[in-house]
Amino acid sequence: MILDCSSKTLFEIEKEGIISKLTDELQKKQPDENVIAKILGKLGDSELLITFKYLEATGNSDGENYIKQVYAKRRKSANYGSTFADETFYKVDATALDILPPYSFIIEFGFTLEKPYISKGDENFMIIENSIKREKILGCPYILGSTWKGCLRSALWHEGMKEDDEQITRIFGNERHKNESFRQGRLHFFPSFFDRVDYEIINPHDRKTRTGTVPILIESIPSSANSKFSLLYVPFDLTGKKEEESMRQMLEDLKLIVEGIKAMFTVYGFGAKTSSGYGIARNIVKNGKVYTDMSTKIKEENEAIELPENFRKYLNENGTVKSELVDNTTGTLLSNKKFQKKKTEHGFQSGNEFSQFKRWYEENGESYMNSLSVKDSSHNVGEFTSFAELIDLTKVIADMNAQPNTAGGNPDE
């Protein structure tokens, strides 16, 4: 908990009679919860914590429980300002691919929890012992990038990948050992922030009597909560290697990573108590994008479908055919006969050249327009709305780059 430096001290709280009023009410045979809530309502969060620690030190467990209830109710209705955290810390700029090594990629999407998420906070000075992990400056609940890394690696292990597998090592890196050289991984994860919390009550049962003992209050992120996930893949160790090998490794890693992401979010979960079903997300995602470094592929496409200079006069800047050369009835290019009637009117000359252009455009028109839409960018963007679509998208990317490029010519030549 972030303490408010302007909050009252324990001495000041006692001086106002809050401690005595609280203990007097707690000593009654039937304490009035409304009266206790009214007394504690005069305290801020930091003052609640100070009072809680006082009651804890004096062994007043009933008082501790009432403070926990008031604090939990207050925290459930609080907004933690994760929007500001997203804007401050969550900045995934796809233009970074322009300066990163070739074959880098970014995956990002918004997700919704299907089941609550639980983690272990690292603060000891808390009212709720089992608190969620929070960002130290803003105090909002979040998932560390290192947590995502561990959960994804664990999901792939459950899927059958071995810890010492060469591909796992190059993606995630390894630990420093005396007898093994350290290797940094290619994946970098960004934190995910949430704007609200909830509380789970777990009641451990005695093994002999099979009855509940003492209910445990656990802070959690509730189901239906939203956040964002993103990772960056940088194959820094492929610099200087052959393009074919670099592309092969990137496509292999992309396939494995997205399969692991789907398994982590929808099957195995992330965070604590995943074996009990916590930390599962819905299959549908928001604003899913894969930014891939495709500069080499685009360059090859542009060279293969280069527009002959004498055909340029028939096209608009965006690659579409000029309207006067399109038959309004059929929506196709003019027949040679109709072109002969219009060529002088619109300043065109050779009918033979137009026939050659028609053949070229029928074979290459669509590819040429597509190349125009990407030629000014060194990265492509693929979109998806579910984890299943993410898997399909990576297959398309792999197929696009595995097939030989035949645009602009006969594939049999």
PDB file of C-alpha atoms in Angstrom, residues 58-302:
ATOM      1  CA  THR A  58      -2.876  -6.016  20.386  1.00  0.00           C
ATOM      2  CA  GLY A  59      -4.403  -9.323  19.258  1.00  0.00           C
ATOM      3  CA  ASN A  60      -7.834  -7.925  18.392  1.00  0.00           C
ATOM      4  CA  SER A  61      -8.725 -10.315  15.557  1.00  0.00           C
ATOM      5  CA  ASP A  62     -12.377  -9.212  15.403  1.00  0.00           C
ATOM      6  CA  GLY A  63     -11.269  -5.635  14.784  1.00  0.00           C
ATOM      7  CA  GLU A  64      -8.872  -6.826  12.085  1.00  0.00           C
ATOM      8  CA  ASN A  65     -11.681  -8.633  10.263  1.00  0.00           C
ATOM      9  CA  TYR A  66     -13.980  -5.598  10.333  1.00  0.00           C
ATOM     10  CA  ILE A  67     -11.235  -3.407   8.890  1.00  0.00           C
ATOM     11  CA  LYS A  68     -10.613  -5.983   6.158  1.00  0.00           C
ATOM     12  CA  GLN A  69     -14.307  -5.875   5.225  1.00  0.00           C
ATOM     13  CA  VAL A  70     -14.388  -2.072   5.070  1.00  0.00           C
ATOM     14  CA  TYR A  71     -11.140  -1.917   3.118  1.00  0.00           C
ATOM     15  CA  ALA A  72     -12.216  -4.605   0.626  1.00  0.00           C
ATOM     16  CA  LYS A  73     -15.546  -2.859  -0.025  1.00  0.00           C
ATOM     17  CA  ARG A  74     -13.747   0.441  -0.550  1.00  0.00           C
ATOM     18  CA  ARG A  75     -11.139  -1.053  -2.906  1.00  0.00           C
ATOM     19  CA  LYS A  76     -13.734  -2.863  -5.033  1.00  0.00           C
ATOM     20  CA  SER A  77     -15.342   0.450  -5.980  1.00  0.00           C
ATOM     21  CA  ALA A  78     -12.038   2.256  -6.601  1.00  0.00           C
ATOM     22  CA  ASN A  79     -10.663   3.095 -10.041  1.00  0.00           C
ATOM     23  CA  TYR A  80      -6.920   2.571 -10.194  1.00  0.00           C
ATOM     24  CA  GLY A  81      -6.224   4.739 -13.210  1.00  0.00           C
ATOM     25  CA  SER A  82      -4.825   2.026 -15.444  1.00  0.00           C
ATOM     26  CA  THR A  83      -5.491   4.269 -18.457  1.00  0.00           C
ATOM     27  CA  PHE A  84      -2.738   6.594 -17.286  1.00  0.00           C
ATOM     28  CA  ALA A  85      -0.485   3.589 -16.668  1.00  0.00           C
ATOM     29  CA  ASP A  86      -1.167   2.317 -20.189  1.00  0.00           C
ATOM     30  CA  GLU A  87      -0.336   5.702 -21.685  1.00  0.00           C
ATOM     31  CA  THR A  88       2.795   6.044 -19.552  1.00  0.00           C
ATOM     32  CA  PHE A  89       4.287   2.554 -19.684  1.00  0.00           C
ATOM     33  CA  TYR A  90       2.456   0.687 -22.439  1.00  0.00           C
ATOM     34  CA  LYS A  91       3.806   2.223 -25.617  1.00  0.00           C
ATOM     35  CA  VAL A  92       4.222  -0.299 -28.409  1.00  0.00           C
ATOM     36  CA  ASP A  93       5.314   1.614 -31.503  1.00  0.00           C
ATOM     37  CA  ALA A  94       5.276  -0.498 -34.665  1.00  0.00           C
ATOM     38  CA  THR A  95       7.656   1.949 -36.354  1.00  0.00           C
ATOM     39  CA  ALA A  96      10.343   0.484 -34.085  1.00  0.00           C
ATOM     40  CA  LEU A  97      10.552  -2.334 -36.623  1.00  0.00           C
ATOM     41  CA  ASP A  98      12.161   0.150 -39.004  1.00  0.00           C
ATOM     42  CA  ILE A  99      15.265   0.335 -36.806  1.00  0.00           C
ATOM     43  CA  LEU A 100      15.275  -3.163 -35.285  1.00  0.00           C
ATOM     44  CA  PRO A 101      17.061  -6.137 -36.877  1.00  0.00           C
ATOM     45  CA  PRO A 102      15.305  -7.773 -39.853  1.00  0.00           C
ATOM     46  CA  TYR A 103      12.570 -10.334 -39.109  1.00  0.00           C
ATOM     47  CA  SER A 104      11.523  -8.698 -35.840  1.00  0.00           C
ATOM     48  CA  PHE A 105       7.797  -8.719 -35.050  1.00  0.00           C
ATOM     49  CA  ILE A 106       5.267  -7.386 -32.543  1.00  0.00           C
ATOM     50  CA  ILE A 107       2.095  -9.083 -31.293  1.00  0.00           C
ATOM     51  CA  GLU A 108      -0.481  -7.069 -29.349  1.00  0.00           C
ATOM     52  CA  PHE A 109      -4.156  -7.397 -28.399  1.00  0.00           C
ATOM     53  CA  GLY A 110      -6.695  -6.550 -25.739  1.00  0.00           C
ATOM     54  CA  PHE A 111      -8.025  -9.447 -23.674  1.00  0.00           C
ATOM     55  CA  THR A 112     -10.880 -10.079 -21.249  1.00  0.00           C
ATOM     56  CA  LEU A 113     -10.634 -12.388 -18.252  1.00  0.00           C
ATOM     57  CA  GLU A 114     -12.949 -15.388 -18.278  1.00  0.00           C
ATOM     58  CA  LYS A 115     -11.878 -16.377 -14.739  1.00  0.00           C
ATOM     59  CA  PRO A 116     -10.369 -14.190 -11.970  1.00  0.00           C
ATOM     60  CA  TYR A 117      -6.632 -13.554 -11.941  1.00  0.00           C
ATOM     61  CA  ILE A 118      -4.574 -13.973  -8.758  1.00  0.00           C
ATOM     62  CA  SER A 119      -0.965 -13.063  -8.069  1.00  0.00           C
ATOM     63  CA  LYS A 120       1.247 -12.591  -5.033  1.00  0.00           C
ATOM     64  CA  GLY A 121       2.088  -9.017  -4.116  1.00  0.00           C
ATOM     65  CA  ASP A 122       5.502  -8.204  -2.700  1.00  0.00           C
ATOM     66  CA  GLU A 123       4.306  -5.710  -0.076  1.00  0.00           C
ATOM     67  CA  ASN A 124       4.311  -6.835   3.565  1.00  0.00           C
ATOM     68  CA  PHE A 125       2.701  -3.722   5.064  1.00  0.00           C
ATOM     69  CA  MET A 126      -0.864  -4.482   3.912  1.00  0.00           C
ATOM     70  CA  ILE A 127      -4.348  -4.975   5.312  1.00  0.00           C
ATOM     71  CA  ILE A 128      -5.129  -7.904   3.003  1.00  0.00           C
ATOM     72  CA  GLU A 129      -2.271 -10.386   3.381  1.00  0.00           C
ATOM     73  CA  ASN A 130      -2.985 -12.068   0.033  1.00  0.00           C
ATOM     74  CA  SER A 131      -2.852  -8.953  -2.106  1.00  0.00           C
ATOM     75  CA  ILE A 132      -2.501  -8.623  -5.854  1.00  0.00           C
ATOM     76  CA  LYS A 133       0.786  -7.361  -7.288  1.00  0.00           C
ATOM     77  CA  ARG A 134       0.717  -3.589  -7.864  1.00  0.00           C
ATOM     78  CA  GLU A 135       2.803  -1.070  -9.738  1.00  0.00           C
ATOM     79  CA  LYS A 136       4.885   0.643  -7.072  1.00  0.00           C
ATOM     80  CA  ILE A 137       4.367   4.255  -8.194  1.00  0.00           C
ATOM     81  CA  LEU A 138       0.728   4.329  -9.331  1.00  0.00           C
ATOM     82  CA  GLY A 139      -0.556   1.499  -7.142  1.00  0.00           C
ATOM     83  CA  CYS A 140      -2.648  -0.077  -9.912  1.00  0.00           C
ATOM     84  CA  PRO A 141      -2.800  -3.881 -10.259  1.00  0.00           C
ATOM     85  CA  TYR A 142      -0.646  -5.258 -13.052  1.00  0.00           C
ATOM     86  CA  ILE A 143       1.089  -8.263 -14.568  1.00  0.00           C
ATOM     87  CA  LEU A 144       4.839  -7.933 -14.934  1.00  0.00           C
ATOM     88  CA  GLY A 145       6.522  -8.608 -18.253  1.00  0.00           C
ATOM     89  CA  SER A 146       8.640 -11.245 -16.517  1.00  0.00           C
ATOM     90  CA  THR A 147       5.440 -12.938 -15.310  1.00  0.00           C
ATOM     91  CA  TRP A 148       4.174 -13.180 -18.883  1.00  0.00           C
ATOM     92  CA  LYS A 149       7.496 -14.653 -19.933  1.00  0.00           C
ATOM     93  CA  GLY A 150       7.364 -17.350 -17.269  1.00  0.00           C
ATOM     94  CA  CYS A 151       3.718 -18.206 -17.953  1.00  0.00           C
ATOM     95  CA  LEU A 152       4.270 -18.516 -21.711  1.00  0.00           C
ATOM     96  CA  ARG A 153       7.300 -20.728 -21.168  1.00  0.00           C
ATOM     97  CA  SER A 154       5.289 -22.872 -18.752  1.00  0.00           C
ATOM     98  CA  ALA A 155       2.437 -23.218 -21.269  1.00  0.00           C
ATOM     99  CA  LEU A 156       4.866 -24.431 -23.927  1.00  0.00           C
ATOM    100  CA  TRP A 157       6.315 -26.907 -21.427  1.00  0.00           C
ATOM    101  CA  HIS A 158       2.789 -28.252 -20.830  1.00  0.00           C
ATOM    102  CA  GLU A 159       2.433 -28.516 -24.614  1.00  0.00           C
ATOM    103  CA  GLY A 160       5.420 -30.864 -24.717  1.00  0.00           C
ATOM    104  CA  MET A 161       8.393 -28.564 -25.311  1.00  0.00           C
ATOM    105  CA  LYS A 162      11.502 -29.432 -23.287  1.00  0.00           C
ATOM    106  CA  GLU A 163      13.279 -26.813 -21.193  1.00  0.00           C
ATOM    107  CA  ASP A 164      16.601 -27.433 -22.920  1.00  0.00           C
ATOM    108  CA  ASP A 165      15.127 -27.422 -26.430  1.00  0.00           C
ATOM    109  CA  GLU A 166      17.242 -25.282 -28.757  1.00  0.00           C
ATOM    110  CA  GLN A 167      14.238 -23.293 -29.991  1.00  0.00           C
ATOM    111  CA  ILE A 168      13.025 -22.612 -26.434  1.00  0.00           C
ATOM    112  CA  THR A 169      16.499 -21.388 -25.496  1.00  0.00           C
ATOM    113  CA  ARG A 170      16.791 -19.003 -28.431  1.00  0.00           C
ATOM    114  CA  ILE A 171      13.295 -17.602 -27.762  1.00  0.00           C
ATOM    115  CA  PHE A 172      13.452 -17.250 -23.965  1.00  0.00           C
ATOM    116  CA  GLY A 173      17.169 -17.430 -23.235  1.00  0.00           C
ATOM    117  CA  ASN A 174      18.688 -19.434 -20.400  1.00  0.00           C
ATOM    118  CA  GLU A 175      19.877 -18.938 -16.844  1.00  0.00           C
ATOM    119  CA  ARG A 176      23.451 -18.190 -15.938  1.00  0.00           C
ATOM    120  CA  HIS A 177      25.351 -21.334 -14.980  1.00  0.00           C
ATOM    121  CA  LYS A 178      29.036 -21.889 -14.379  1.00  0.00           C
ATOM    122  CA  ASN A 179      29.265 -24.635 -16.976  1.00  0.00           C
ATOM    123  CA  GLU A 180      27.005 -23.037 -19.564  1.00  0.00           C
ATOM    124  CA  SER A 181      27.285 -19.803 -21.494  1.00  0.00           C
ATOM    125  CA  PHE A 182      24.504 -17.284 -20.909  1.00  0.00           C
ATOM    126  CA  ARG A 183      22.185 -16.596 -23.823  1.00  0.00           C
ATOM    127  CA  GLN A 184      19.690 -13.749 -23.947  1.00  0.00           C
ATOM    128  CA  GLY A 185      16.267 -14.574 -25.373  1.00  0.00           C
ATOM    129  CA  ARG A 186      14.628 -12.934 -28.369  1.00  0.00           C
ATOM    130  CA  LEU A 187      11.310 -12.185 -26.655  1.00  0.00           C
ATOM    131  CA  HIS A 188      10.548  -9.006 -24.705  1.00  0.00           C
ATOM    132  CA  PHE A 189       7.256  -8.622 -22.816  1.00  0.00           C
ATOM    133  CA  PHE A 190       5.358  -5.502 -21.752  1.00  0.00           C
ATOM    134  CA  PRO A 191       3.344  -5.160 -18.508  1.00  0.00           C
ATOM    135  CA  SER A 192      -0.464  -5.365 -18.471  1.00  0.00           C
ATOM    136  CA  PHE A 193      -2.495  -3.038 -16.214  1.00  0.00           C
ATOM    137  CA  PHE A 194      -5.965  -3.398 -14.675  1.00  0.00           C
ATOM    138  CA  ASP A 195      -8.315  -0.780 -13.247  1.00  0.00           C
ATOM    139  CA  ARG A 196     -10.277  -2.735 -10.643  1.00  0.00           C
ATOM    140  CA  VAL A 197      -9.989  -5.515  -8.082  1.00  0.00           C
ATOM    141  CA  ASP A 198     -12.286  -7.986  -6.365  1.00  0.00           C
ATOM    142  CA  TYR A 199     -11.924 -10.470  -3.529  1.00  0.00           C
ATOM    143  CA  GLU A 200     -12.112 -14.254  -3.451  1.00  0.00           C
ATOM    144  CA  ILE A 201     -12.932 -16.098  -0.224  1.00  0.00           C
ATOM    145  CA  ILE A 202     -11.248 -19.463   0.200  1.00  0.00           C
ATOM    146  CA  ASN A 203     -12.296 -21.581   3.167  1.00  0.00           C
ATOM    147  CA  PRO A 204      -9.705 -24.310   3.908  1.00  0.00           C
ATOM    148  CA  HIS A 205     -11.209 -27.477   5.375  1.00  0.00           C
ATOM    149  CA  ASP A 206      -9.817 -29.547   8.211  1.00  0.00           C
ATOM    150  CA  ARG A 207      -8.801 -32.966   6.847  1.00  0.00           C
ATOM    151  CA  LYS A 208     -10.199 -34.820   9.835  1.00  0.00           C
ATOM    152  CA  THR A 209     -13.464 -32.980  10.486  1.00  0.00           C
ATOM    153  CA  ARG A 210     -13.937 -31.840   6.862  1.00  0.00           C
ATOM    154  CA  THR A 211     -15.262 -28.530   8.114  1.00  0.00           C
ATOM    155  CA  GLY A 212     -14.133 -25.019   7.337  1.00  0.00           C
ATOM    156  CA  THR A 213     -11.496 -23.460   9.541  1.00  0.00           C
ATOM    157  CA  VAL A 214     -10.796 -19.755   8.976  1.00  0.00           C
ATOM    158  CA  PRO A 215     -11.919 -18.134   5.676  1.00  0.00           C
ATOM    159  CA  ILE A 216      -9.058 -16.512   3.778  1.00  0.00           C
ATOM    160  CA  LEU A 217      -9.620 -13.283   1.847  1.00  0.00           C
ATOM    161  CA  ILE A 218      -7.642 -13.136  -1.417  1.00  0.00           C
ATOM    162  CA  GLU A 219      -7.437 -10.038  -3.575  1.00  0.00           C
ATOM    163  CA  SER A 220      -7.970 -10.750  -7.279  1.00  0.00           C
ATOM    164  CA  ILE A 221      -8.692  -9.232 -10.669  1.00  0.00           C
ATOM    165  CA  PRO A 222     -12.334 -10.108 -11.423  1.00  0.00           C
ATOM    166  CA  SER A 223     -13.603 -11.983 -14.445  1.00  0.00           C
ATOM    167  CA  SER A 224     -14.690  -9.635 -17.272  1.00  0.00           C
ATOM    168  CA  ALA A 225     -11.802  -7.266 -16.460  1.00  0.00           C
ATOM    169  CA  ASN A 226      -9.920  -5.981 -19.511  1.00  0.00           C
ATOM    170  CA  SER A 227      -6.252  -5.341 -20.198  1.00  0.00           C
ATOM    171  CA  LYS A 228      -3.683  -5.399 -23.013  1.00  0.00           C
ATOM    172  CA  PHE A 229      -0.967  -7.879 -23.913  1.00  0.00           C
ATOM    173  CA  SER A 230       2.023  -7.249 -26.135  1.00  0.00           C
ATOM    174  CA  LEU A 231       5.384  -8.778 -26.894  1.00  0.00           C
ATOM    175  CA  LEU A 232       8.327  -7.892 -29.085  1.00  0.00           C
ATOM    176  CA  TYR A 233      10.473 -10.452 -30.904  1.00  0.00           C
ATOM    177  CA  VAL A 234      13.996  -9.301 -31.799  1.00  0.00           C
ATOM    178  CA  PRO A 235      16.289 -11.901 -33.461  1.00  0.00           C
ATOM    179  CA  PHE A 236      19.455  -9.934 -32.678  1.00  0.00           C
ATOM    180  CA  ASP A 237      21.586 -13.060 -32.999  1.00  0.00           C
ATOM    181  CA  LEU A 238      20.615 -13.576 -36.659  1.00  0.00           C
ATOM    182  CA  THR A 239      22.466 -10.490 -37.827  1.00  0.00           C
ATOM    183  CA  GLY A 240      24.903 -11.470 -40.563  1.00  0.00           C
ATOM    184  CA  LYS A 241      23.288 -14.844 -41.256  1.00  0.00           C
ATOM    185  CA  LYS A 242      21.756 -15.850 -44.584  1.00  0.00           C
ATOM    186  CA  GLU A 243      18.287 -14.470 -45.235  1.00  0.00           C
ATOM    187  CA  GLU A 244      16.852 -17.933 -45.871  1.00  0.00           C
ATOM    188  CA  GLU A 245      18.001 -19.174 -42.450  1.00  0.00           C
ATOM    189  CA  SER A 246      16.833 -15.994 -40.704  1.00  0.00           C
ATOM    190  CA  MET A 247      13.401 -16.223 -42.297  1.00  0.00           C
ATOM    191  CA  ARG A 248      13.112 -19.925 -41.464  1.00  0.00           C
ATOM    192  CA  GLN A 249      13.903 -19.371 -37.782  1.00  0.00           C
ATOM    193  CA  MET A 250      11.570 -16.381 -37.520  1.00  0.00           C
ATOM    194  CA  LEU A 251       8.641 -18.299 -39.012  1.00  0.00           C
ATOM    195  CA  GLU A 252       9.327 -21.306 -36.762  1.00  0.00           C
ATOM    196  CA  ASP A 253       9.468 -19.069 -33.686  1.00  0.00           C
ATOM    197  CA  LEU A 254       6.341 -17.120 -34.674  1.00  0.00           C
ATOM    198  CA  LYS A 255       4.375 -20.358 -35.056  1.00  0.00           C
ATOM    199  CA  LEU A 256       5.503 -21.701 -31.679  1.00  0.00           C
ATOM    200  CA  ILE A 257       4.952 -18.398 -29.865  1.00  0.00           C
ATOM    201  CA  VAL A 258       1.356 -17.918 -31.046  1.00  0.00           C
ATOM    202  CA  GLU A 259       0.512 -21.537 -30.236  1.00  0.00           C
ATOM    203  CA  GLY A 260       1.906 -20.918 -26.748  1.00  0.00           C
ATOM    204  CA  ILE A 261      -0.063 -17.665 -26.389  1.00  0.00           C
ATOM    205  CA  LYS A 262      -3.324 -19.417 -27.241  1.00  0.00           C
ATOM    206  CA  ALA A 263      -2.566 -22.259 -24.819  1.00  0.00           C
ATOM    207  CA  MET A 264      -1.557 -19.858 -22.040  1.00  0.00           C
ATOM    208  CA  PHE A 265      -4.653 -17.656 -22.319  1.00  0.00           C
ATOM    209  CA  THR A 266      -7.315 -20.295 -22.962  1.00  0.00           C
ATOM    210  CA  VAL A 267      -6.056 -23.589 -21.483  1.00  0.00           C
ATOM    211  CA  TYR A 268      -3.335 -23.403 -18.823  1.00  0.00           C
ATOM    212  CA  GLY A 269      -3.866 -19.879 -17.501  1.00  0.00           C
ATOM    213  CA  PHE A 270      -1.489 -17.341 -16.003  1.00  0.00           C
ATOM    214  CA  GLY A 271      -0.775 -16.147 -12.469  1.00  0.00           C
ATOM    215  CA  ALA A 272      -1.378 -18.097  -9.259  1.00  0.00           C
ATOM    216  CA  LYS A 273      -3.755 -21.035  -8.680  1.00  0.00           C
ATOM    217  CA  THR A 274      -4.026 -21.851 -12.386  1.00  0.00           C
ATOM    218  CA  SER A 275      -4.568 -25.508 -11.460  1.00  0.00           C
ATOM    219  CA  SER A 276      -7.827 -24.373  -9.822  1.00  0.00           C
ATOM    220  CA  GLY A 277      -8.986 -22.633 -12.987  1.00  0.00           C
ATOM    221  CA  TYR A 278      -7.829 -19.085 -12.297  1.00  0.00           C
ATOM    222  CA  GLY A 279      -6.191 -16.830 -14.889  1.00  0.00           C
ATOM    223  CA  ILE A 280      -8.091 -17.904 -18.014  1.00  0.00           C
ATOM    224  CA  ALA A 281      -9.091 -15.404 -20.731  1.00  0.00           C
ATOM    225  CA  ARG A 282     -11.824 -15.427 -23.352  1.00  0.00           C
ATOM    226  CA  ASN A 283     -10.998 -16.573 -26.871  1.00  0.00           C
ATOM    227  CA  ILE A 284     -12.242 -13.285 -28.373  1.00  0.00           C
ATOM    228  CA  VAL A 285      -9.729 -10.413 -28.315  1.00  0.00           C
ATOM    229  CA  LYS A 286      -9.820  -6.717 -29.212  1.00  0.00           C
ATOM    230  CA  ASN A 287      -7.614  -4.858 -31.694  1.00  0.00           C
ATOM    231  CA  GLY A 288      -5.386  -7.873 -32.288  1.00  0.00           C
ATOM    232  CA  LYS A 289      -2.421  -7.025 -34.499  1.00  0.00           C
ATOM    233  CA  VAL A 290       0.753  -8.728 -35.697  1.00  0.00           C
ATOM    234  CA  TYR A 291       3.398  -6.354 -37.044  1.00  0.00           C
ATOM    235  CA  THR A 292       5.982  -8.282 -39.043  1.00  0.00           C
ATOM    236  CA  ASP A 293       9.195  -7.083 -40.629  1.00  0.00           C
ATOM    237  CA  MET A 294       8.607  -7.941 -44.276  1.00  0.00           C
ATOM    238  CA  SER A 295      10.994  -5.476 -45.933  1.00  0.00           C
ATOM    239  CA  THR A 296      12.866  -8.152 -47.908  1.00  0.00           C
ATOM    240  CA  LYS A 297       9.665  -9.730 -49.195  1.00  0.00           C
ATOM    241  CA  ILE A 298       8.206  -6.372 -50.218  1.00  0.00           C
ATOM    242  CA  LYS A 299      11.376  -5.402 -52.031  1.00  0.00           C
ATOM    243  CA  GLU A 300      11.255  -8.631 -54.053  1.00  0.00           C
ATOM    244  CA  GLU A 301       7.585  -8.095 -54.914  1.00  0.00           C
ATOM    245  CA  ASN A 302       8.175  -4.542 -56.069  1.00  0.00           C
TER     246      ASN A 302
END
